[in-house]
PDB file of C-alpha atoms in Angstrom:
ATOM      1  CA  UNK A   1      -7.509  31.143 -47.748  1.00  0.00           C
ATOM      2  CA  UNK A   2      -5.781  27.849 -48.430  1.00  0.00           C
ATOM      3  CA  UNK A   3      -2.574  29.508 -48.307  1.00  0.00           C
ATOM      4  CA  UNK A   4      -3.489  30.370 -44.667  1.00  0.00           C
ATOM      5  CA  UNK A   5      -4.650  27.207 -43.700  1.00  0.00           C
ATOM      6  CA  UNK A   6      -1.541  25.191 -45.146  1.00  0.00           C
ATOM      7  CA  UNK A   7       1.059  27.803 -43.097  1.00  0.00           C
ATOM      8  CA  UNK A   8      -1.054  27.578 -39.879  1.00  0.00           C
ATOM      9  CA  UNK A   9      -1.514  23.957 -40.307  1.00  0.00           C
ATOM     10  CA  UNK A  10       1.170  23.044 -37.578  1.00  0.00           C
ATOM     11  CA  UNK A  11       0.248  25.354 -35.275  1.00  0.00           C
ATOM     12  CA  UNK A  12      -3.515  23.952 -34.868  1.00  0.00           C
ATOM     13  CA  UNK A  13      -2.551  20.677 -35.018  1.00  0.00           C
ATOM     14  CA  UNK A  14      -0.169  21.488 -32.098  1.00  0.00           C
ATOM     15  CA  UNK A  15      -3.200  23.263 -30.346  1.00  0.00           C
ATOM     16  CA  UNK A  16      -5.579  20.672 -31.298  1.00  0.00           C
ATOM     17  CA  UNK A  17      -2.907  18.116 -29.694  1.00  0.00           C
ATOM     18  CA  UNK A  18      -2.371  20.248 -26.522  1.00  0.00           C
ATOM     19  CA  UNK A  19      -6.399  20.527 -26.170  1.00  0.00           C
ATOM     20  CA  UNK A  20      -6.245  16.709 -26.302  1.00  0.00           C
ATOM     21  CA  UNK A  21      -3.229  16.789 -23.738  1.00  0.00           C
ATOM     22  CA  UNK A  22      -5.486  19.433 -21.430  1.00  0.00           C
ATOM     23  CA  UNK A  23      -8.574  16.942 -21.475  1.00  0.00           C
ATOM     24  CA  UNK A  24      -6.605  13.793 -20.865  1.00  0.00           C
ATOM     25  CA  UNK A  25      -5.399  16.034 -17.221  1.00  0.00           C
ATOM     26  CA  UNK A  26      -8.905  16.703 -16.454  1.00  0.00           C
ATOM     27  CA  UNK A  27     -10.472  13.522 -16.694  1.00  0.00           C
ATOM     28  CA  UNK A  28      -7.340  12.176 -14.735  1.00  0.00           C
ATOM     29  CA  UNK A  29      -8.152  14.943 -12.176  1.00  0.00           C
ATOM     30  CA  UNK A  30     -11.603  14.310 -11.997  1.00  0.00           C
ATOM     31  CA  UNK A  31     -10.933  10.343 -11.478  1.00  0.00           C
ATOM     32  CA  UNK A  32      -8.782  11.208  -8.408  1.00  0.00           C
ATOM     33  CA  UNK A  33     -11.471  13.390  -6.878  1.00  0.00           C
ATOM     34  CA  UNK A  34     -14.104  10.534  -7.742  1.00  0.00           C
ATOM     35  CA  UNK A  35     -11.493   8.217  -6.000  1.00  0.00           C
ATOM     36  CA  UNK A  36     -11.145  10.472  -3.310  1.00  0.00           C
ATOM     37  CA  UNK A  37     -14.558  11.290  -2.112  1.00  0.00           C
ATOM     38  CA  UNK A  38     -15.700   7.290  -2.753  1.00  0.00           C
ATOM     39  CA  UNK A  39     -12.897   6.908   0.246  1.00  0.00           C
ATOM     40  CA  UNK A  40     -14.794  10.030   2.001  1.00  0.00           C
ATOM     41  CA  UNK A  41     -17.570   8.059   2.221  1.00  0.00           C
ATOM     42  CA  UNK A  42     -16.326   4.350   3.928  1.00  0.00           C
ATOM     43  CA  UNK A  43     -15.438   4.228   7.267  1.00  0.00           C
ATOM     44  CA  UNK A  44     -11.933   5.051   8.425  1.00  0.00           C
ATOM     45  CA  UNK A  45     -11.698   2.297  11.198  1.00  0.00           C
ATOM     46  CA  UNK A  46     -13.431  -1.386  10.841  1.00  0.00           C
ATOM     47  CA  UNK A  47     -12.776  -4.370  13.286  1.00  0.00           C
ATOM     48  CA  UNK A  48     -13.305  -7.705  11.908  1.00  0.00           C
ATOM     49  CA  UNK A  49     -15.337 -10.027  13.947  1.00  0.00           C
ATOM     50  CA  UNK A  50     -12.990 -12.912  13.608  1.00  0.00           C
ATOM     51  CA  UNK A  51      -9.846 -11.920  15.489  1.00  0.00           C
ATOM     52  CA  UNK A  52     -10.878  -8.475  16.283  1.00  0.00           C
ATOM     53  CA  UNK A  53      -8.177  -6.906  14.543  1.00  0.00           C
ATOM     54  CA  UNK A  54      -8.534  -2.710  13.720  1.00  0.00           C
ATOM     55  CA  UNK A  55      -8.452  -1.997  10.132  1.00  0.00           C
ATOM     56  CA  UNK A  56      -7.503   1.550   9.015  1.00  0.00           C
ATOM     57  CA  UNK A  57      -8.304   3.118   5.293  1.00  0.00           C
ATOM     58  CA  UNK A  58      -5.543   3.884   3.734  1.00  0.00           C
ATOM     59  CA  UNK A  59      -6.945   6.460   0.917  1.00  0.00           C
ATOM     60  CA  UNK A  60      -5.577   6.643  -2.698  1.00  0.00           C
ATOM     61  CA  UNK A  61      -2.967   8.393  -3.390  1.00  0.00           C
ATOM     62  CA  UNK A  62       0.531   8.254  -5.406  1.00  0.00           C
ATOM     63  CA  UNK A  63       3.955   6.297  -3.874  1.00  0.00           C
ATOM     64  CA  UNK A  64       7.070   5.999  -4.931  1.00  0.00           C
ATOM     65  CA  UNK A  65       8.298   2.872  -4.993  1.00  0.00           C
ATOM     66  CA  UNK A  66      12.124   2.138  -5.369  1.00  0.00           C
ATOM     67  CA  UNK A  67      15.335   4.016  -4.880  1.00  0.00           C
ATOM     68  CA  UNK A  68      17.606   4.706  -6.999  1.00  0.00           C
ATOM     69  CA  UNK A  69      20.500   5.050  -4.660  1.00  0.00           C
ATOM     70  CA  UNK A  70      19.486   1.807  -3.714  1.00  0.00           C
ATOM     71  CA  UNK A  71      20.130  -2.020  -4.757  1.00  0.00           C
ATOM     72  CA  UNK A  72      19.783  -2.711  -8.445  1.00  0.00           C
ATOM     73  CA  UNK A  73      16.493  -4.634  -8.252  1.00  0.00           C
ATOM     74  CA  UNK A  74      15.058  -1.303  -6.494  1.00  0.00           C
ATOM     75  CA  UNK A  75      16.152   0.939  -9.025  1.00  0.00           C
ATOM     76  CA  UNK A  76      14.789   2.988 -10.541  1.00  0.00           C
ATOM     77  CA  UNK A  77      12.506   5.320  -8.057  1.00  0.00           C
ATOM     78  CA  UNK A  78       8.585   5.767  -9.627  1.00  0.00           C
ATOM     79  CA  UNK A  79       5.281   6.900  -8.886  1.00  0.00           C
ATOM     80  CA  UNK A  80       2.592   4.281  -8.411  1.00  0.00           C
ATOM     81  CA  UNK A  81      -1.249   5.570  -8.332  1.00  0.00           C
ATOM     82  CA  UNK A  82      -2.709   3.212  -5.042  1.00  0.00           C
ATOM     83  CA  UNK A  83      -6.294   2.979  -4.311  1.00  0.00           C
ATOM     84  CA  UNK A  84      -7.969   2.932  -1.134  1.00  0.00           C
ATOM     85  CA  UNK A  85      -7.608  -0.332   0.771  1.00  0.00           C
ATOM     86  CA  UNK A  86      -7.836  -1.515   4.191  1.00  0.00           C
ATOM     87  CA  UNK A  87      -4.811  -2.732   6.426  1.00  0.00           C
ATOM     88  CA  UNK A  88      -4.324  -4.114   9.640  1.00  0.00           C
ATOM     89  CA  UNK A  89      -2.943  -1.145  12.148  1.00  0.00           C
ATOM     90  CA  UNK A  90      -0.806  -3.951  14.045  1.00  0.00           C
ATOM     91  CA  UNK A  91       0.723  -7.492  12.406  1.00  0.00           C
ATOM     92  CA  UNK A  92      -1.181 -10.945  12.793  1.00  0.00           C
ATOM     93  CA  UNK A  93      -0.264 -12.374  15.953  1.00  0.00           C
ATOM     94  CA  UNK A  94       0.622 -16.198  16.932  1.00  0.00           C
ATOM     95  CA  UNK A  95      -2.310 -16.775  18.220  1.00  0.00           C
ATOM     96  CA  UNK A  96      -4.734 -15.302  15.240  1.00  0.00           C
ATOM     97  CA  UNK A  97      -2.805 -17.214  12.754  1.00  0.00           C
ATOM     98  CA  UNK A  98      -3.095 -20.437  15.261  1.00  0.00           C
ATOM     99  CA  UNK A  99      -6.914 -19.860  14.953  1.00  0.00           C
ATOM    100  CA  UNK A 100      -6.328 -21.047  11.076  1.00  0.00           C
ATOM    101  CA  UNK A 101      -3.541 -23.993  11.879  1.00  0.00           C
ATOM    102  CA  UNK A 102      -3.095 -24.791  15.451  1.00  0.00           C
ATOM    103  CA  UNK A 103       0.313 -26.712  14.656  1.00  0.00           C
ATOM    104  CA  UNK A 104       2.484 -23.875  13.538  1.00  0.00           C
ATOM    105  CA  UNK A 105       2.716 -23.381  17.570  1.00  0.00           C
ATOM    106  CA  UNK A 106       5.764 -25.595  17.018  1.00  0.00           C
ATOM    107  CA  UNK A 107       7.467 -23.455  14.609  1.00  0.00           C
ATOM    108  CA  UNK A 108       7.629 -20.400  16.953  1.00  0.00           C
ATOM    109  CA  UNK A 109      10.494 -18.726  17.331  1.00  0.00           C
ATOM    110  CA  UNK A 110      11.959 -19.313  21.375  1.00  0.00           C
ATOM    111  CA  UNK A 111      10.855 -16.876  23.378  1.00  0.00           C
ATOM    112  CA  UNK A 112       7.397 -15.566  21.598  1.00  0.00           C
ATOM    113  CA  UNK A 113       4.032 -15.877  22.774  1.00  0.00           C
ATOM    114  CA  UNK A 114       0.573 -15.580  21.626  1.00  0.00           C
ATOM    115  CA  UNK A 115       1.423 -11.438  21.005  1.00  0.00           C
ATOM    116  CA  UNK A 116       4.283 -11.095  19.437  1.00  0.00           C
ATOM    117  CA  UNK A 117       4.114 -11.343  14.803  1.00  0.00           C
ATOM    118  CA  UNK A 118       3.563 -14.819  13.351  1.00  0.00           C
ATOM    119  CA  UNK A 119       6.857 -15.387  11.978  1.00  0.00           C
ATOM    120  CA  UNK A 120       8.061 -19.068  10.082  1.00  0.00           C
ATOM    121  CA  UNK A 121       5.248 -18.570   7.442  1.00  0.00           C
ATOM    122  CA  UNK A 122       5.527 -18.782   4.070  1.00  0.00           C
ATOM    123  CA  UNK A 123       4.188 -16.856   1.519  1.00  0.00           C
ATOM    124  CA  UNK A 124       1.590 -19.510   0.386  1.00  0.00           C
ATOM    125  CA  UNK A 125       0.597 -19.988   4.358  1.00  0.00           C
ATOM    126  CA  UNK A 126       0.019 -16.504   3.850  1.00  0.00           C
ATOM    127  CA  UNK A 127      -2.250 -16.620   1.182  1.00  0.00           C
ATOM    128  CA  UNK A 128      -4.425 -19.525   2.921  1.00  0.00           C
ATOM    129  CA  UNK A 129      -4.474 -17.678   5.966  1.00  0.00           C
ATOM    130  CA  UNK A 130      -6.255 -14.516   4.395  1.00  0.00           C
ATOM    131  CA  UNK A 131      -8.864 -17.331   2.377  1.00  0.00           C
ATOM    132  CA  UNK A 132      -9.674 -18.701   5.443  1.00  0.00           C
ATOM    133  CA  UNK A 133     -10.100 -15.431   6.704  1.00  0.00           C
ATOM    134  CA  UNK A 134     -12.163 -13.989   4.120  1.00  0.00           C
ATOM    135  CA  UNK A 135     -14.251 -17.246   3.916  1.00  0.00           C
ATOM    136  CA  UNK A 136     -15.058 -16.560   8.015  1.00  0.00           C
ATOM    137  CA  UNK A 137     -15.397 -12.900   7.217  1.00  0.00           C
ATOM    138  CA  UNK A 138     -17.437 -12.685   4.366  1.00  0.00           C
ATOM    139  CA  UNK A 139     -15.476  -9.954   3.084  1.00  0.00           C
ATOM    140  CA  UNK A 140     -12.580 -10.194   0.886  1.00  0.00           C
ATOM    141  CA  UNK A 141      -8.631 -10.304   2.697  1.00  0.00           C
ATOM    142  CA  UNK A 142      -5.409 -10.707   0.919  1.00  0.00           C
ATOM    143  CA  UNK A 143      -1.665  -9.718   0.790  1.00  0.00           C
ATOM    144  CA  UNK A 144      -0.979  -5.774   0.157  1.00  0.00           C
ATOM    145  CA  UNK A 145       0.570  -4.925  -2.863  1.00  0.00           C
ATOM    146  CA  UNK A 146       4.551  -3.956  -2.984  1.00  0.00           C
ATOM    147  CA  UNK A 147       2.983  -0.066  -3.526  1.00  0.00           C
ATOM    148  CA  UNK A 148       0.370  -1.079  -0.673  1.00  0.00           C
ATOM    149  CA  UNK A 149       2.940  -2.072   1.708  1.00  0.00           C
ATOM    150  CA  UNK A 150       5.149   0.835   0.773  1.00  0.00           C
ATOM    151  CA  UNK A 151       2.775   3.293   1.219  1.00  0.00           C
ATOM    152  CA  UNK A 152       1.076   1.962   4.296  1.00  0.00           C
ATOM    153  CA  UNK A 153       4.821   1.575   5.654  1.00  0.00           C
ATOM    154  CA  UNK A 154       6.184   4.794   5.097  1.00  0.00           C
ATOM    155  CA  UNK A 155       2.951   6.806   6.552  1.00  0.00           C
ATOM    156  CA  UNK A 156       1.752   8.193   3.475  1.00  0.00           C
ATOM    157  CA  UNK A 157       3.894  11.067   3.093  1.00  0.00           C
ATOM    158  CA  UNK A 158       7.131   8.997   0.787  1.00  0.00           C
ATOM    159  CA  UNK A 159       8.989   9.415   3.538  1.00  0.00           C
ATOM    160  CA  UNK A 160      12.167   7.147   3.251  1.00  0.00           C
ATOM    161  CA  UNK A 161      12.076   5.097   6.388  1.00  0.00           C
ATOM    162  CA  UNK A 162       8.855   4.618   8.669  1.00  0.00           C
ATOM    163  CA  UNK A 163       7.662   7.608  10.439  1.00  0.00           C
ATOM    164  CA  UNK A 164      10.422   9.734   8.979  1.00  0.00           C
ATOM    165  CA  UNK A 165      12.953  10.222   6.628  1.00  0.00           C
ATOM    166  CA  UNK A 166      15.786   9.983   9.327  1.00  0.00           C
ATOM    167  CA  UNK A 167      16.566   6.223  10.516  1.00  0.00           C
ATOM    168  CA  UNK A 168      16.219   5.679  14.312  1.00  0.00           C
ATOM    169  CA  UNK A 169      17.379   2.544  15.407  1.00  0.00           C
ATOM    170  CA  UNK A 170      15.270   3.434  19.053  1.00  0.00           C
ATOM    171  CA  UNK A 171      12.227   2.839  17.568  1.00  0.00           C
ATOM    172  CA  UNK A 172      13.062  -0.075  15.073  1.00  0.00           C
ATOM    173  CA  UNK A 173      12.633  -3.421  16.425  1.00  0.00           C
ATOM    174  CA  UNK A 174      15.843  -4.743  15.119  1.00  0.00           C
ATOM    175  CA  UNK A 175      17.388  -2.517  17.551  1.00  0.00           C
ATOM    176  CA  UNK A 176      15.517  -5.741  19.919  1.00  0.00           C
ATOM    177  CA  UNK A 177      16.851  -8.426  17.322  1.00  0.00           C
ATOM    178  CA  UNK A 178      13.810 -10.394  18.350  1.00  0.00           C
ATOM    179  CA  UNK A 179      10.454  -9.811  18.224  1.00  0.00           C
ATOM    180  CA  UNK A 180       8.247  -7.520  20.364  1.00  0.00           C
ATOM    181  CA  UNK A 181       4.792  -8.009  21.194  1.00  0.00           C
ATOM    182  CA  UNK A 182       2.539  -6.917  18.214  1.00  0.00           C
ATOM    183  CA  UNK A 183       1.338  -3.096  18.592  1.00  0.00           C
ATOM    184  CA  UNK A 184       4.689  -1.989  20.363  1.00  0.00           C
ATOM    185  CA  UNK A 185       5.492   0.811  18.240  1.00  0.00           C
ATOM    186  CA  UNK A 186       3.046   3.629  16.984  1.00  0.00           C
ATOM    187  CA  UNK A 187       1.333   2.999  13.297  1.00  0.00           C
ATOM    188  CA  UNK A 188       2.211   5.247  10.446  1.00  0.00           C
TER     189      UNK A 188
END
């Protein structure tokens, strides 16, 4: 019998290993269908009272982030696992982000108006703005995540450009080379 055992040693440790292997997929499964139906369960559409902005879900899913056909510091192309989180359909207008600092009306770009993106902030304006937000809100706003942005930019399906995975400078807006009023063009 020991003979046995000794010979089929490396086979049940390999079983014993895939069992582990087979788990480790299942509880991995089972915490993407947990993430899944928590998203199920919250509303796809919120407007804040502050600026009344539309906020869509954007459920969990995986990304891929990078390229590798493209720049070096995008290289190489991987999945990301991204929970559900919220996002503003359109970008924070002029006059939202003049709600939180009145004087960046002078650093407007000529031509813009109360519609069209804030532009001429940095990223640590940034970061105040969504404090000041979430202290008015009560709930909790930041800055998406490089996956976030990626995934809420591309539509959700990895396409390669927005929308698609065929560039069409007709519905960029640097086809405009200025800025268009904020909610111009369709959201992924």
């Amino acid at each position: 019998m020991k003979e046995y055992v000794k010979k089929k040693k490396p086979e049940i440790q390999n079983m014993i290993y895939q069992l582990d292997e087979d788990a480790r997929k299942l509880a991995e499964q089972k915490k993407r269908e947990a993430e899944a139906r928590k998203t199920e369960d919250i509303a796809k559409v919120i407007t804040d009272k502050t600026r009344g902005a539309k906020m869509v879900l954007i459920p969990f899913s995986k990304v891929t982030i990078g390229d590798d056909k493209g720049p070096k510091i995008s290289r190489p192309a991987h999945p990301v696992s991204v929970s559900a989180f919220y996002m503003d359909v359109k970008e924070v207008t002029n006059k939202e982000y003049e709600a939180f600092k009145p004087d960046h009306k002078a650093k407007r770009l000529p031509g813009t108006g109360d519609d069209t993106p804030v532009t001429n902030v940095t990223w640590e304006e940034a970061v105040a703005y969504c404090k000041w937000l979430s202290d008015k809100e009560g709930a909790t706003y930041r800055l998406p995540t490089e996956a976030e942005w990626e995934k809420a930019a591309k539509g959700g399906d990895n396409l390669k450009y927005s929308g698609s995975n065929t560039f069409d400078e007709n519905t960029m807006c640097v086809k405009k080379k200025a800025p268009v009023k904020a909610g111009t063009y369709p959201a992924n």
